[in-house]
Amino acid sequence: DTAVSQTPKYLVTQMGNDKSIKCEQNLGHDTMYWYKQDSKKFLKIMFSYNNKELIINETVPNRFSPKSPDKAHLNLHINSLELGDSAVYFCASSQGGGPGKAFFGQGTRLTVV
Amino acid sequence: DQQVKQNSPSLSVQEGRISILNCDYTNSMFDYFLWYKKYPAEGPTFLISISSIKDKNEDGRFTVFLNKSAKHLSLHIVPSQPGDSAVYFCAASDNNAGNMLTFGGGTRLMVKP
């Protein structure tokens, strides 16, 4: 079984649309994240979320919002998509309470046309 | 402003030789450092980590060295194998900032048979 899974793997959509990317982890971790890898291949944190706290990278536009129906899921909603949102988005999870490695999903390549 | 930098975008080594990947950081609050390996179209996978209270951690062919005074860490792979060819990301976290990872820009390692 895949530890962290994302759907879809590829997403092509038009500017102005609203889309969601789903993420599920079966590791029992209590903290989940969304990272963005831009065209220059830099991986940057977007959100960190557990059942107590949402930490938002201040550079993330408010068109992006994480939604967590339960501890094992953290979906990413994006409103009014823009060309510059095209990137690969990675979901990750880790066990909270201290430093530790994060496990990543396979990524979702979003292309806005 | 990049807090974690990998100044070599690529590195080519011969199979059986040592690969040395370097990483520099600027934030003195970072207290945990990790290396991730990434293949195309896959998510990053954890390789090895080191706490700021140590200066060396070894796991099989992989060794990470940390020089806190120089704010520098390196990953040594000995002996290098063709299967090690991938992009390697250095990452750092601050336990007081939610343990979110700050990544370097990555180094593409090519191990030639």
PDB file of C-alpha atoms in Angstrom:
ATOM      1  CA  ASP A   1       0.000   0.000   0.000  1.00  0.00           C
ATOM      2  CA  THR A   2       1.183   3.504  -0.854  1.00  0.00           C
ATOM      3  CA  ALA A   3       1.949   5.435   2.328  1.00  0.00           C
ATOM      4  CA  VAL A   4       1.017   8.886   0.979  1.00  0.00           C
ATOM      5  CA  SER A   5      -1.162   8.990  -2.107  1.00  0.00           C
ATOM      6  CA  GLN A   6      -2.334  11.935  -4.158  1.00  0.00           C
ATOM      7  CA  THR A   7      -4.973  12.209  -6.829  1.00  0.00           C
ATOM      8  CA  PRO A   8      -4.929  13.116  -9.600  1.00  0.00           C
ATOM      9  CA  LYS A   9      -1.358  12.650 -10.774  1.00  0.00           C
ATOM     10  CA  TYR A  10      -1.904  15.055 -13.668  1.00  0.00           C
ATOM     11  CA  LEU A  11      -4.369  17.922 -13.872  1.00  0.00           C
ATOM     12  CA  VAL A  12      -4.842  20.249 -16.834  1.00  0.00           C
ATOM     13  CA  THR A  13      -7.355  23.044 -16.454  1.00  0.00           C
ATOM     14  CA  GLN A  14      -8.224  26.485 -17.723  1.00  0.00           C
ATOM     15  CA  MET A  15      -7.515  29.799 -16.049  1.00  0.00           C
ATOM     16  CA  GLY A  16     -10.223  30.894 -13.677  1.00  0.00           C
ATOM     17  CA  ASN A  17     -11.349  27.388 -12.767  1.00  0.00           C
ATOM     18  CA  ASP A  18     -11.501  25.994  -9.246  1.00  0.00           C
ATOM     19  CA  LYS A  19      -9.823  22.647  -8.629  1.00  0.00           C
ATOM     20  CA  SER A  20      -8.938  20.281  -5.789  1.00  0.00           C
ATOM     21  CA  ILE A  21      -6.121  17.853  -5.212  1.00  0.00           C
ATOM     22  CA  LYS A  22      -6.691  15.033  -2.752  1.00  0.00           C
ATOM     23  CA  CYS A  23      -4.163  13.529  -0.385  1.00  0.00           C
ATOM     24  CA  GLU A  24      -4.411  10.550   1.919  1.00  0.00           C
ATOM     25  CA  GLN A  25      -1.858   8.982   4.244  1.00  0.00           C
ATOM     26  CA  ASN A  26      -2.097   5.592   5.912  1.00  0.00           C
ATOM     27  CA  LEU A  27       0.885   6.015   8.218  1.00  0.00           C
ATOM     28  CA  GLY A  28      -1.069   7.216  11.219  1.00  0.00           C
ATOM     29  CA  HIS A  29       0.822  10.505  11.174  1.00  0.00           C
ATOM     30  CA  ASP A  30      -0.748  13.501  12.806  1.00  0.00           C
ATOM     31  CA  THR A  31       0.791  16.240  10.677  1.00  0.00           C
ATOM     32  CA  MET A  32       0.335  16.758   6.949  1.00  0.00           C
ATOM     33  CA  TYR A  33       1.830  19.260   4.534  1.00  0.00           C
ATOM     34  CA  TRP A  34       1.531  20.664   1.077  1.00  0.00           C
ATOM     35  CA  TYR A  35       4.659  21.626  -0.867  1.00  0.00           C
ATOM     36  CA  LYS A  36       4.961  23.271  -4.253  1.00  0.00           C
ATOM     37  CA  GLN A  37       7.767  22.608  -6.710  1.00  0.00           C
ATOM     38  CA  ASP A  38       7.953  25.449  -9.186  1.00  0.00           C
ATOM     39  CA  SER A  39       9.403  25.594 -12.677  1.00  0.00           C
ATOM     40  CA  LYS A  40      12.870  26.193 -11.228  1.00  0.00           C
ATOM     41  CA  LYS A  41      12.512  22.962  -9.266  1.00  0.00           C
ATOM     42  CA  PHE A  42      12.492  24.627  -5.852  1.00  0.00           C
ATOM     43  CA  LEU A  43      10.380  22.795  -3.264  1.00  0.00           C
ATOM     44  CA  LYS A  44       8.592  25.228  -0.965  1.00  0.00           C
ATOM     45  CA  ILE A  45       6.279  24.643   1.950  1.00  0.00           C
ATOM     46  CA  MET A  46       2.747  25.902   1.519  1.00  0.00           C
ATOM     47  CA  PHE A  47       0.936  24.582   4.587  1.00  0.00           C
ATOM     48  CA  SER A  48       1.502  22.528   7.680  1.00  0.00           C
ATOM     49  CA  TYR A  49      -1.590  21.115   9.357  1.00  0.00           C
ATOM     50  CA  ASN A  50      -2.482  18.925  12.281  1.00  0.00           C
ATOM     51  CA  ASN A  51      -5.660  18.658  14.267  1.00  0.00           C
ATOM     52  CA  LYS A  52      -4.576  21.551  16.403  1.00  0.00           C
ATOM     53  CA  GLU A  53      -2.916  24.028  14.164  1.00  0.00           C
ATOM     54  CA  LEU A  54      -2.731  25.298  10.621  1.00  0.00           C
ATOM     55  CA  ILE A  55       0.481  27.039   9.698  1.00  0.00           C
ATOM     56  CA  ILE A  56       0.364  28.938   6.456  1.00  0.00           C
ATOM     57  CA  ASN A  57       3.368  30.137   4.515  1.00  0.00           C
ATOM     58  CA  GLU A  58       2.700  33.849   4.245  1.00  0.00           C
ATOM     59  CA  THR A  59       3.646  33.874   0.574  1.00  0.00           C
ATOM     60  CA  VAL A  60       0.793  31.547  -0.380  1.00  0.00           C
ATOM     61  CA  PRO A  61      -2.151  33.383  -1.991  1.00  0.00           C
ATOM     62  CA  ASN A  62      -5.465  33.010  -0.175  1.00  0.00           C
ATOM     63  CA  ARG A  63      -6.853  31.354  -3.304  1.00  0.00           C
ATOM     64  CA  PHE A  64      -5.183  28.247  -1.914  1.00  0.00           C
ATOM     65  CA  SER A  65      -6.820  26.549   1.040  1.00  0.00           C
ATOM     66  CA  PRO A  66      -6.235  23.211   2.748  1.00  0.00           C
ATOM     67  CA  LYS A  67      -9.213  21.174   3.879  1.00  0.00           C
ATOM     68  CA  SER A  68      -8.878  18.262   6.267  1.00  0.00           C
ATOM     69  CA  PRO A  69     -11.969  16.062   6.692  1.00  0.00           C
ATOM     70  CA  ASP A  70     -10.032  13.823   9.054  1.00  0.00           C
ATOM     71  CA  LYS A  71      -6.534  13.113  10.319  1.00  0.00           C
ATOM     72  CA  ALA A  72      -5.624  10.932   7.324  1.00  0.00           C
ATOM     73  CA  HIS A  73      -6.626  13.409   4.631  1.00  0.00           C
ATOM     74  CA  LEU A  74      -5.501  16.883   3.621  1.00  0.00           C
ATOM     75  CA  ASN A  75      -6.957  18.177   0.380  1.00  0.00           C
ATOM     76  CA  LEU A  76      -5.797  21.290  -1.434  1.00  0.00           C
ATOM     77  CA  HIS A  77      -8.403  23.598  -2.947  1.00  0.00           C
ATOM     78  CA  ILE A  78      -7.389  26.234  -5.433  1.00  0.00           C
ATOM     79  CA  ASN A  79      -9.785  28.947  -6.551  1.00  0.00           C
ATOM     80  CA  SER A  80      -9.545  31.114  -9.657  1.00  0.00           C
ATOM     81  CA  LEU A  81      -6.551  29.314 -11.083  1.00  0.00           C
ATOM     82  CA  GLU A  82      -3.829  31.411 -12.708  1.00  0.00           C
ATOM     83  CA  LEU A  83      -1.112  30.506 -15.205  1.00  0.00           C
ATOM     84  CA  GLY A  84       1.509  30.945 -12.482  1.00  0.00           C
ATOM     85  CA  ASP A  85      -0.098  28.203 -10.414  1.00  0.00           C
ATOM     86  CA  SER A  86       1.282  25.638 -12.845  1.00  0.00           C
ATOM     87  CA  ALA A  87       3.658  23.485 -10.819  1.00  0.00           C
ATOM     88  CA  VAL A  88       4.027  20.098  -9.173  1.00  0.00           C
ATOM     89  CA  TYR A  89       2.281  19.899  -5.812  1.00  0.00           C
ATOM     90  CA  PHE A  90       3.447  17.387  -3.222  1.00  0.00           C
ATOM     91  CA  CYS A  91       1.579  16.221  -0.184  1.00  0.00           C
ATOM     92  CA  ALA A  92       3.585  14.912   2.765  1.00  0.00           C
ATOM     93  CA  SER A  93       3.052  13.657   6.286  1.00  0.00           C
ATOM     94  CA  SER A  94       5.129  13.222   9.416  1.00  0.00           C
ATOM     95  CA  GLN A  95       4.730  12.233  13.007  1.00  0.00           C
ATOM     96  CA  GLY A  96       4.502  15.405  15.036  1.00  0.00           C
ATOM     97  CA  GLY A  97       5.958  16.197  18.403  1.00  0.00           C
ATOM     98  CA  GLY A  98       9.486  16.785  17.257  1.00  0.00           C
ATOM     99  CA  PRO A  99      11.800  16.731  14.255  1.00  0.00           C
ATOM    100  CA  GLY A 100      11.367  13.861  11.933  1.00  0.00           C
ATOM    101  CA  LYS A 101      11.371  12.799   8.361  1.00  0.00           C
ATOM    102  CA  ALA A 102       8.407  13.559   6.169  1.00  0.00           C
ATOM    103  CA  PHE A 103       6.988  11.051   3.722  1.00  0.00           C
ATOM    104  CA  PHE A 104       5.967  12.438   0.353  1.00  0.00           C
ATOM    105  CA  GLY A 105       3.323  11.531  -2.167  1.00  0.00           C
ATOM    106  CA  GLN A 106       4.195  11.100  -5.829  1.00  0.00           C
ATOM    107  CA  GLY A 107       3.120  14.614  -6.735  1.00  0.00           C
ATOM    108  CA  THR A 108       0.369  16.201  -8.823  1.00  0.00           C
ATOM    109  CA  ARG A 109       1.457  18.059 -11.934  1.00  0.00           C
ATOM    110  CA  LEU A 110      -0.943  20.964 -12.397  1.00  0.00           C
ATOM    111  CA  THR A 111      -0.976  22.747 -15.734  1.00  0.00           C
ATOM    112  CA  VAL A 112      -3.094  25.862 -16.123  1.00  0.00           C
ATOM    113  CA  VAL A 113      -3.807  26.865 -19.725  1.00  0.00           C
TER     114      VAL A 113
ATOM    115  CA  ASP B   1      15.838  34.701   0.151  1.00  0.00           C
ATOM    116  CA  GLN B   2      17.087  31.124   0.123  1.00  0.00           C
ATOM    117  CA  GLN B   3      17.895  29.847   3.578  1.00  0.00           C
ATOM    118  CA  VAL B   4      19.183  26.523   2.271  1.00  0.00           C
ATOM    119  CA  LYS B   5      21.459  26.473  -0.756  1.00  0.00           C
ATOM    120  CA  GLN B   6      22.944  23.752  -2.885  1.00  0.00           C
ATOM    121  CA  ASN B   7      25.413  25.561  -5.082  1.00  0.00           C
ATOM    122  CA  SER B   8      26.139  22.672  -7.442  1.00  0.00           C
ATOM    123  CA  PRO B   9      23.170  22.006  -9.727  1.00  0.00           C
ATOM    124  CA  SER B  10      24.787  18.850 -11.032  1.00  0.00           C
ATOM    125  CA  LEU B  11      27.542  16.369 -10.263  1.00  0.00           C
ATOM    126  CA  SER B  12      28.938  13.526 -12.338  1.00  0.00           C
ATOM    127  CA  VAL B  13      31.004  10.700 -10.826  1.00  0.00           C
ATOM    128  CA  GLN B  14      32.276   7.329 -11.911  1.00  0.00           C
ATOM    129  CA  GLU B  15      30.725   4.184 -10.494  1.00  0.00           C
ATOM    130  CA  GLY B  16      32.616   2.992  -7.424  1.00  0.00           C
ATOM    131  CA  ARG B  17      33.984   6.444  -6.574  1.00  0.00           C
ATOM    132  CA  ILE B  18      32.815   8.788  -3.852  1.00  0.00           C
ATOM    133  CA  SER B  19      30.026  11.298  -4.439  1.00  0.00           C
ATOM    134  CA  ILE B  20      30.059  14.408  -2.262  1.00  0.00           C
ATOM    135  CA  LEU B  21      27.025  16.658  -2.284  1.00  0.00           C
ATOM    136  CA  ASN B  22      27.170  19.954  -0.424  1.00  0.00           C
ATOM    137  CA  CYS B  23      24.628  22.172   1.260  1.00  0.00           C
ATOM    138  CA  ASP B  24      24.866  25.520   3.055  1.00  0.00           C
ATOM    139  CA  TYR B  25      22.295  27.191   5.267  1.00  0.00           C
ATOM    140  CA  THR B  26      21.892  30.626   6.785  1.00  0.00           C
ATOM    141  CA  ASN B  27      19.257  30.196   9.507  1.00  0.00           C
ATOM    142  CA  SER B  28      20.958  29.402  12.808  1.00  0.00           C
ATOM    143  CA  MET B  29      17.618  28.237  14.228  1.00  0.00           C
ATOM    144  CA  PHE B  30      17.663  25.114  12.062  1.00  0.00           C
ATOM    145  CA  ASP B  31      18.198  22.126  14.329  1.00  0.00           C
ATOM    146  CA  TYR B  32      17.557  19.140  12.100  1.00  0.00           C
ATOM    147  CA  PHE B  33      18.832  18.385   8.639  1.00  0.00           C
ATOM    148  CA  LEU B  34      17.756  15.822   6.090  1.00  0.00           C
ATOM    149  CA  TRP B  35      18.693  14.566   2.667  1.00  0.00           C
ATOM    150  CA  TYR B  36      16.067  13.444   0.201  1.00  0.00           C
ATOM    151  CA  LYS B  37      16.485  11.630  -3.075  1.00  0.00           C
ATOM    152  CA  LYS B  38      14.133  12.208  -5.958  1.00  0.00           C
ATOM    153  CA  TYR B  39      13.586  10.301  -9.176  1.00  0.00           C
ATOM    154  CA  PRO B  40      11.658  11.859 -12.081  1.00  0.00           C
ATOM    155  CA  ALA B  41       7.872  11.776 -11.700  1.00  0.00           C
ATOM    156  CA  GLU B  42       8.145  10.580  -8.101  1.00  0.00           C
ATOM    157  CA  GLY B  43       8.010  12.289  -4.746  1.00  0.00           C
ATOM    158  CA  PRO B  44      11.146  12.873  -2.682  1.00  0.00           C
ATOM    159  CA  THR B  45      12.148   9.904  -0.544  1.00  0.00           C
ATOM    160  CA  PHE B  46      13.957  10.249   2.741  1.00  0.00           C
ATOM    161  CA  LEU B  47      17.591   9.193   2.712  1.00  0.00           C
ATOM    162  CA  ILE B  48      19.355  10.206   5.910  1.00  0.00           C
ATOM    163  CA  SER B  49      19.155  12.868   8.597  1.00  0.00           C
ATOM    164  CA  ILE B  50      21.230  14.472  11.318  1.00  0.00           C
ATOM    165  CA  SER B  51      20.418  16.413  14.444  1.00  0.00           C
ATOM    166  CA  SER B  52      22.281  19.623  15.177  1.00  0.00           C
ATOM    167  CA  ILE B  53      23.780  18.039  18.287  1.00  0.00           C
ATOM    168  CA  LYS B  54      25.761  15.625  16.111  1.00  0.00           C
ATOM    169  CA  ASP B  55      28.420  16.151  13.497  1.00  0.00           C
ATOM    170  CA  LYS B  56      28.153  12.853  11.663  1.00  0.00           C
ATOM    171  CA  ASN B  57      25.562  10.212  10.892  1.00  0.00           C
ATOM    172  CA  GLU B  58      26.167   7.096   8.866  1.00  0.00           C
ATOM    173  CA  ASP B  59      23.782   4.646   7.231  1.00  0.00           C
ATOM    174  CA  GLY B  60      25.358   2.066   4.979  1.00  0.00           C
ATOM    175  CA  ARG B  61      26.912   3.790   1.973  1.00  0.00           C
ATOM    176  CA  PHE B  62      25.536   7.166   3.027  1.00  0.00           C
ATOM    177  CA  THR B  63      27.153   9.524   5.532  1.00  0.00           C
ATOM    178  CA  VAL B  64      26.047  13.021   6.400  1.00  0.00           C
ATOM    179  CA  PHE B  65      28.472  15.488   7.978  1.00  0.00           C
ATOM    180  CA  LEU B  66      27.397  18.656   9.743  1.00  0.00           C
ATOM    181  CA  ASN B  67      29.636  21.641  10.448  1.00  0.00           C
ATOM    182  CA  LYS B  68      27.518  23.984  12.534  1.00  0.00           C
ATOM    183  CA  SER B  69      30.085  26.736  12.787  1.00  0.00           C
ATOM    184  CA  ALA B  70      30.298  26.897   9.003  1.00  0.00           C
ATOM    185  CA  LYS B  71      26.560  26.246   8.561  1.00  0.00           C
ATOM    186  CA  HIS B  72      27.459  23.532   6.111  1.00  0.00           C
ATOM    187  CA  LEU B  73      26.507  19.931   5.626  1.00  0.00           C
ATOM    188  CA  SER B  74      27.513  17.343   3.113  1.00  0.00           C
ATOM    189  CA  LEU B  75      26.341  13.944   1.955  1.00  0.00           C
ATOM    190  CA  HIS B  76      28.925  11.324   1.062  1.00  0.00           C
ATOM    191  CA  ILE B  77      27.981   8.279  -0.979  1.00  0.00           C
ATOM    192  CA  VAL B  78      30.605   5.545  -1.056  1.00  0.00           C
ATOM    193  CA  PRO B  79      30.815   3.638  -3.320  1.00  0.00           C
ATOM    194  CA  SER B  80      28.559   5.361  -5.819  1.00  0.00           C
ATOM    195  CA  GLN B  81      26.292   3.167  -7.925  1.00  0.00           C
ATOM    196  CA  PRO B  82      24.402   3.925 -11.159  1.00  0.00           C
ATOM    197  CA  GLY B  83      21.127   3.519  -9.232  1.00  0.00           C
ATOM    198  CA  ASP B  84      22.128   6.481  -7.116  1.00  0.00           C
ATOM    199  CA  SER B  85      21.585   8.745 -10.118  1.00  0.00           C
ATOM    200  CA  ALA B  86      18.822  11.121  -9.033  1.00  0.00           C
ATOM    201  CA  VAL B  87      18.261  14.627  -7.723  1.00  0.00           C
ATOM    202  CA  TYR B  88      19.313  15.077  -4.116  1.00  0.00           C
ATOM    203  CA  PHE B  89      17.682  17.700  -1.953  1.00  0.00           C
ATOM    204  CA  CYS B  90      19.070  19.019   1.272  1.00  0.00           C
ATOM    205  CA  ALA B  91      16.427  20.130   3.790  1.00  0.00           C
ATOM    206  CA  ALA B  92      16.396  21.752   7.196  1.00  0.00           C
ATOM    207  CA  SER B  93      13.821  22.243   9.905  1.00  0.00           C
ATOM    208  CA  ASP B  94      13.344  24.328  13.017  1.00  0.00           C
ATOM    209  CA  ASN B  95      11.618  22.532  15.854  1.00  0.00           C
ATOM    210  CA  ASN B  96      10.119  25.817  16.995  1.00  0.00           C
ATOM    211  CA  ALA B  97       8.522  26.486  13.605  1.00  0.00           C
ATOM    212  CA  GLY B  98       6.334  23.461  13.121  1.00  0.00           C
ATOM    213  CA  ASN B  99       9.046  21.238  11.691  1.00  0.00           C
ATOM    214  CA  MET B 100       8.262  22.315   8.175  1.00  0.00           C
ATOM    215  CA  LEU B 101      11.103  21.566   5.823  1.00  0.00           C
ATOM    216  CA  THR B 102      13.052  24.254   3.999  1.00  0.00           C
ATOM    217  CA  PHE B 103      14.632  22.751   0.915  1.00  0.00           C
ATOM    218  CA  GLY B 104      17.686  23.563  -1.123  1.00  0.00           C
ATOM    219  CA  GLY B 105      17.436  23.729  -4.899  1.00  0.00           C
ATOM    220  CA  GLY B 106      18.707  20.207  -5.437  1.00  0.00           C
ATOM    221  CA  THR B 107      21.779  18.636  -7.033  1.00  0.00           C
ATOM    222  CA  ARG B 108      21.445  16.228  -9.929  1.00  0.00           C
ATOM    223  CA  LEU B 109      23.841  13.328  -9.412  1.00  0.00           C
ATOM    224  CA  MET B 110      24.829  11.206 -12.384  1.00  0.00           C
ATOM    225  CA  VAL B 111      26.812   8.051 -11.671  1.00  0.00           C
ATOM    226  CA  LYS B 112      28.422   6.678 -14.808  1.00  0.00           C
ATOM    227  CA  PRO B 113      28.995   2.928 -15.174  1.00  0.00           C
TER     228      PRO B 113
END
